[in-house]
Tab-separated table of C-alpha atoms in Angstrom:
chain	number	residue	atom	x	y	z
A	1	GLY	CA	-5.571	-17.836	21.749
A	2	GLN	CA	-2.952	-18.835	19.205
A	3	GLN	CA	-1.250	-16.139	17.162
A	4	LEU	CA	1.366	-16.481	14.496
A	5	ASN	CA	4.818	-14.960	14.963
A	6	GLN	CA	5.581	-12.185	12.529
A	7	SER	CA	8.881	-10.405	12.018
A	8	PRO	CA	10.014	-7.777	12.003
A	9	GLN	CA	7.624	-6.080	14.382
A	10	SER	CA	8.178	-2.752	12.613
A	11	MET	CA	10.176	-1.324	9.742
A	12	PHE	CA	11.107	2.215	8.748
A	13	ILE	CA	12.389	2.436	5.186
A	14	GLN	CA	13.038	4.930	2.407
A	15	GLU	CA	10.721	5.200	-0.566
A	16	GLY	CA	11.922	2.928	-3.358
A	17	GLU	CA	13.407	0.272	-1.087
A	18	ASP	CA	12.293	-3.341	-1.107
A	19	VAL	CA	10.718	-4.845	2.016
A	20	SER	CA	10.531	-8.404	3.280
A	21	MET	CA	8.545	-9.761	6.211
A	22	ASN	CA	7.757	-13.269	7.337
A	23	CYS	CA	5.433	-15.301	9.447
A	24	THR	CA	6.106	-18.558	11.277
A	25	SER	CA	4.024	-21.067	13.149
A	26	SER	CA	4.491	-24.245	15.138
A	27	SER	CA	1.401	-25.635	13.405
A	28	ILE	CA	0.821	-26.673	9.808
A	29	PHE	CA	-1.552	-24.523	7.768
A	30	ASN	CA	-3.273	-25.323	4.469
A	31	THR	CA	-3.915	-21.671	3.587
A	32	TRP	CA	-1.808	-18.568	4.121
A	33	LEU	CA	-3.213	-15.066	3.642
A	34	TRP	CA	-1.636	-11.628	3.799
A	35	TYR	CA	-3.690	-8.566	4.815
A	36	LYS	CA	-2.960	-4.849	5.079
A	37	GLN	CA	-4.682	-2.664	7.651
A	38	ASP	CA	-4.757	1.121	7.384
A	39	PRO	CA	-5.456	3.272	10.464
A	40	GLY	CA	-9.124	3.266	11.378
A	41	GLU	CA	-9.999	0.579	8.855
A	42	GLY	CA	-10.433	-3.169	8.763
A	43	PRO	CA	-7.841	-5.479	7.159
A	44	VAL	CA	-7.889	-5.833	3.381
A	45	LEU	CA	-6.782	-9.049	1.682
A	46	LEU	CA	-3.630	-8.673	-0.451
A	47	ILE	CA	-2.649	-12.207	-1.421
A	48	ALA	CA	-3.980	-15.720	-0.775
A	49	LEU	CA	-1.835	-18.876	-0.976
A	50	TYR	CA	-3.308	-22.366	-1.098
A	51	LYS	CA	-0.455	-24.783	-1.890
A	52	ALA	CA	2.918	-25.469	-0.256
A	53	GLY	CA	5.662	-23.856	-2.306
A	54	GLU	CA	3.218	-21.563	-4.132
A	55	LEU	CA	4.624	-18.187	-5.151
A	56	THR	CA	2.018	-15.525	-5.995
A	57	SER	CA	2.338	-11.899	-7.049
A	58	ASN	CA	-0.064	-8.984	-6.892
A	59	GLY	CA	1.544	-5.939	-8.500
A	60	ARG	CA	4.595	-5.024	-6.427
A	61	LEU	CA	3.722	-7.643	-3.812
A	62	THR	CA	4.991	-11.225	-3.855
A	63	ALA	CA	4.198	-13.882	-1.275
A	64	GLN	CA	5.243	-17.494	-0.858
A	65	PHE	CA	3.715	-20.442	0.980
A	66	GLY	CA	6.585	-22.234	2.753
A	67	ILE	CA	7.331	-25.835	1.813
A	68	THR	CA	7.010	-26.962	5.430
A	69	ARG	CA	3.541	-25.298	5.513
A	70	LYS	CA	4.614	-23.605	8.745
A	71	ASP	CA	5.766	-20.299	7.292
A	72	SER	CA	5.158	-17.656	4.672
A	73	PHE	CA	6.841	-14.471	3.537
A	74	LEU	CA	5.710	-11.267	1.861
A	75	ASN	CA	7.929	-9.026	-0.259
A	76	ILE	CA	7.093	-5.497	-1.367
A	77	SER	CA	9.262	-4.093	-4.129
A	78	ALA	CA	9.965	-0.411	-4.794
A	79	SER	CA	7.978	0.803	-1.779
A	80	ILE	CA	5.876	3.972	-2.017
A	81	PRO	CA	4.394	6.140	0.754
A	82	SER	CA	0.937	4.569	0.440
A	83	ASP	CA	2.441	1.212	1.473
A	84	VAL	CA	2.411	2.555	5.038
A	85	GLY	CA	0.251	0.422	7.311
A	86	ILE	CA	0.211	-2.775	9.325
A	87	TYR	CA	0.646	-6.049	7.474
A	88	PHE	CA	-0.847	-9.212	8.950
A	89	CYS	CA	-0.343	-12.794	7.950
A	90	ALA	CA	-3.150	-15.246	8.647
A	91	GLY	CA	-3.227	-19.006	8.455
A	92	ARG	CA	-5.996	-21.559	8.255
A	93	MET	CA	-5.649	-25.109	9.516
A	94	ASN	CA	-7.388	-28.018	7.841
A	95	THR	CA	-8.812	-29.185	11.146
A	96	GLY	CA	-11.524	-28.143	13.528
A	97	PHE	CA	-13.546	-25.146	12.474
A	98	GLN	CA	-10.846	-23.943	10.026
A	99	LYS	CA	-10.829	-20.495	11.559
A	100	LEU	CA	-8.241	-17.920	10.570
A	101	VAL	CA	-5.362	-17.350	12.997
A	102	PHE	CA	-3.715	-13.959	12.603
A	103	GLY	CA	-0.119	-12.917	13.102
A	104	THR	CA	1.077	-10.196	15.416
A	105	GLY	CA	1.548	-7.715	12.561
A	106	THR	CA	4.414	-5.799	10.951
A	107	ARG	CA	4.129	-2.014	11.042
A	108	LEU	CA	5.631	-0.421	7.928
A	109	LEU	CA	6.626	3.217	7.707
A	110	VAL	CA	7.913	4.662	4.421
A	111	SER	CA	9.821	7.904	4.261
A	112	PRO	CA	9.370	9.933	1.047
B	1	GLU	CA	-20.969	-3.129	-4.227
B	2	ALA	CA	-21.454	-1.873	-0.679
B	3	GLY	CA	-18.985	-3.135	1.882
B	4	VAL	CA	-19.489	-4.428	5.398
B	5	ALA	CA	-21.172	-1.774	7.525
B	6	GLN	CA	-20.640	-1.409	11.265
B	7	SER	CA	-22.005	0.938	13.873
B	8	PRO	CA	-21.217	2.750	16.001
B	9	ARG	CA	-17.669	3.594	14.941
B	10	TYR	CA	-16.665	4.621	18.458
B	11	LYS	CA	-18.034	3.899	21.909
B	12	ILE	CA	-16.843	4.924	25.364
B	13	ILE	CA	-18.460	3.300	28.388
B	14	GLU	CA	-17.699	2.700	32.039
B	15	LYS	CA	-16.882	-0.744	33.343
B	16	ARG	CA	-19.890	-2.871	34.256
B	17	GLN	CA	-22.032	-1.084	31.664
B	18	SER	CA	-23.517	-2.862	28.654
B	19	VAL	CA	-22.787	-2.168	25.003
B	20	ALA	CA	-23.978	-3.499	21.658
B	21	PHE	CA	-22.445	-3.394	18.208
B	22	TRP	CA	-24.213	-3.843	14.898
B	23	CYS	CA	-22.970	-5.310	11.618
B	24	ASN	CA	-24.535	-5.507	8.172
B	25	PRO	CA	-22.567	-7.865	5.892
B	26	ILE	CA	-22.167	-7.703	2.141
B	27	SER	CA	-25.397	-8.735	0.448
B	28	GLY	CA	-25.522	-12.455	-0.268
B	29	HIS	CA	-22.685	-13.395	2.072
B	30	ALA	CA	-23.694	-16.428	4.102
B	31	THR	CA	-20.821	-16.371	6.568
B	32	LEU	CA	-20.361	-13.631	9.158
B	33	TYR	CA	-17.533	-13.256	11.648
B	34	TRP	CA	-16.896	-11.113	14.711
B	35	TYR	CA	-13.285	-10.474	15.660
B	36	GLN	CA	-11.698	-8.707	18.625
B	37	GLN	CA	-8.508	-6.760	17.907
B	38	ILE	CA	-6.622	-5.552	20.957
B	39	LEU	CA	-4.164	-2.720	20.379
B	40	GLY	CA	-0.917	-4.039	18.928
B	41	GLN	CA	-2.293	-7.470	18.096
B	42	GLY	CA	-3.903	-9.219	15.171
B	43	PRO	CA	-7.639	-9.897	15.070
B	44	LYS	CA	-8.914	-12.841	17.125
B	45	LEU	CA	-12.072	-14.656	16.075
B	46	LEU	CA	-14.888	-14.442	18.612
B	47	ILE	CA	-17.732	-16.070	16.721
B	48	GLN	CA	-18.579	-17.316	13.221
B	49	PHE	CA	-22.095	-17.634	11.801
B	50	GLN	CA	-23.188	-19.628	8.773
B	51	ASN	CA	-26.515	-18.014	7.807
B	52	ASN	CA	-28.222	-17.721	11.210
B	53	GLY	CA	-26.453	-20.674	12.864
B	54	VAL	CA	-23.309	-20.545	15.013
B	55	VAL	CA	-20.370	-22.453	13.501
B	56	ASP	CA	-17.632	-21.579	16.003
B	57	ASP	CA	-17.900	-19.651	19.255
B	58	SER	CA	-15.060	-21.428	21.052
B	59	GLN	CA	-13.232	-18.162	21.795
B	60	LEU	CA	-16.274	-16.131	22.834
B	61	PRO	CA	-16.312	-15.305	26.585
B	62	LYS	CA	-19.864	-16.491	26.987
B	63	ASP	CA	-20.250	-15.235	30.542
B	64	ARG	CA	-20.357	-11.663	29.235
B	65	PHE	CA	-20.415	-11.735	25.421
B	66	SER	CA	-23.354	-12.742	23.262
B	67	ALA	CA	-24.069	-12.497	19.556
B	68	GLU	CA	-26.992	-13.206	17.296
B	69	ARG	CA	-27.830	-13.232	13.610
B	70	LEU	CA	-31.538	-13.874	13.741
B	71	LYS	CA	-32.535	-13.560	10.078
B	72	GLY	CA	-29.225	-14.662	8.620
B	73	VAL	CA	-28.330	-11.146	7.508
B	74	ASP	CA	-27.226	-8.490	9.996
B	75	SER	CA	-25.808	-9.302	13.402
B	76	THR	CA	-25.359	-7.792	16.848
B	77	LEU	CA	-22.592	-8.416	19.370
B	78	LYS	CA	-23.270	-7.533	22.997
B	79	ILE	CA	-21.048	-7.203	26.040
B	80	GLN	CA	-22.726	-7.256	29.440
B	81	PRO	CA	-21.122	-6.239	31.773
B	82	ALA	CA	-18.017	-4.724	30.206
B	83	LYS	CA	-14.568	-5.009	31.763
B	84	LEU	CA	-11.513	-2.814	31.264
B	85	GLU	CA	-9.815	-5.551	29.221
B	86	ASP	CA	-12.654	-5.468	26.678
B	87	SER	CA	-11.218	-2.216	25.287
B	88	ALA	CA	-10.453	-3.115	21.687
B	89	VAL	CA	-11.601	-2.767	18.109
B	90	TYR	CA	-14.461	-5.110	17.236
B	91	LEU	CA	-14.337	-6.080	13.581
B	92	CYS	CA	-17.091	-7.684	11.612
B	93	ALA	CA	-16.303	-9.589	8.420
B	94	SER	CA	-18.333	-11.525	5.894
B	95	SER	CA	-17.613	-14.024	3.142
B	96	LEU	CA	-19.576	-15.804	0.456
B	97	VAL	CA	-18.658	-19.195	1.890
B	98	SER	CA	-16.617	-20.302	4.874
B	99	ALA	CA	-13.770	-22.070	3.055
B	100	GLY	CA	-12.528	-22.724	-0.454
B	101	VAL	CA	-13.318	-20.567	-3.487
B	102	GLY	CA	-15.248	-17.515	-2.332
B	103	GLU	CA	-13.878	-17.681	1.191
B	104	THR	CA	-12.292	-14.213	1.057
B	105	GLN	CA	-13.311	-12.344	4.187
B	106	TYR	CA	-14.236	-8.695	3.730
B	107	PHE	CA	-13.837	-6.630	6.884
B	108	GLY	CA	-15.830	-3.662	8.077
B	109	PRO	CA	-14.149	-0.547	9.538
B	110	GLY	CA	-14.649	-1.763	13.108
B	111	THR	CA	-16.082	-0.325	16.296
B	112	ARG	CA	-13.549	1.132	18.686
B	113	LEU	CA	-14.564	0.425	22.281
B	114	LEU	CA	-12.969	2.120	25.260
B	115	VAL	CA	-13.967	0.897	28.715
B	116	LEU	CA	-13.115	3.290	31.562
């Protein structure tokens, strides 16, 4: 099945640093979502984007819906240890059953 | 508000055995999803229900996987017989509606299946 390409695959940063990750697709999406998954838990929605060019913030998190509708990025500012986890992008096409297609994930490790 | 409940949390079986997973969605959520998440990958949709009807099962391996949501509330996912490559986390999610406002999917903790 289709999966979105996420990069980087993993990141190891110091507490306080800013983080940026992105997601690209060969297909056009009409919705982009960013989730965080902690070990042993299901993904939790962080930010939802519904319009090309949209820039949305949620606390220290900022995400943008790419103008081409084929990409999105997520920034985390001033990282803290509890930011550790796997971040997934997910896109929804405006065709077919409109199911969510998930990215391959970015594993974030934060050193205190 | 109670979240999505799943059981069991862990299951170890031998190949060719059968296994079933149970999911109770958030109260009032009409849409229920089952995802398969293989280690190191993102979740992949297996089946989507709207109330007790199937909306999308295009990625469900129907020769061995089956799912039902008889009363439009809780759901079961069954694998019969299991193969080694079925080892994964099976996530259940629910949402108020399938798209648009209220489409946010809330995920359960998942069932971790290991097939030996």
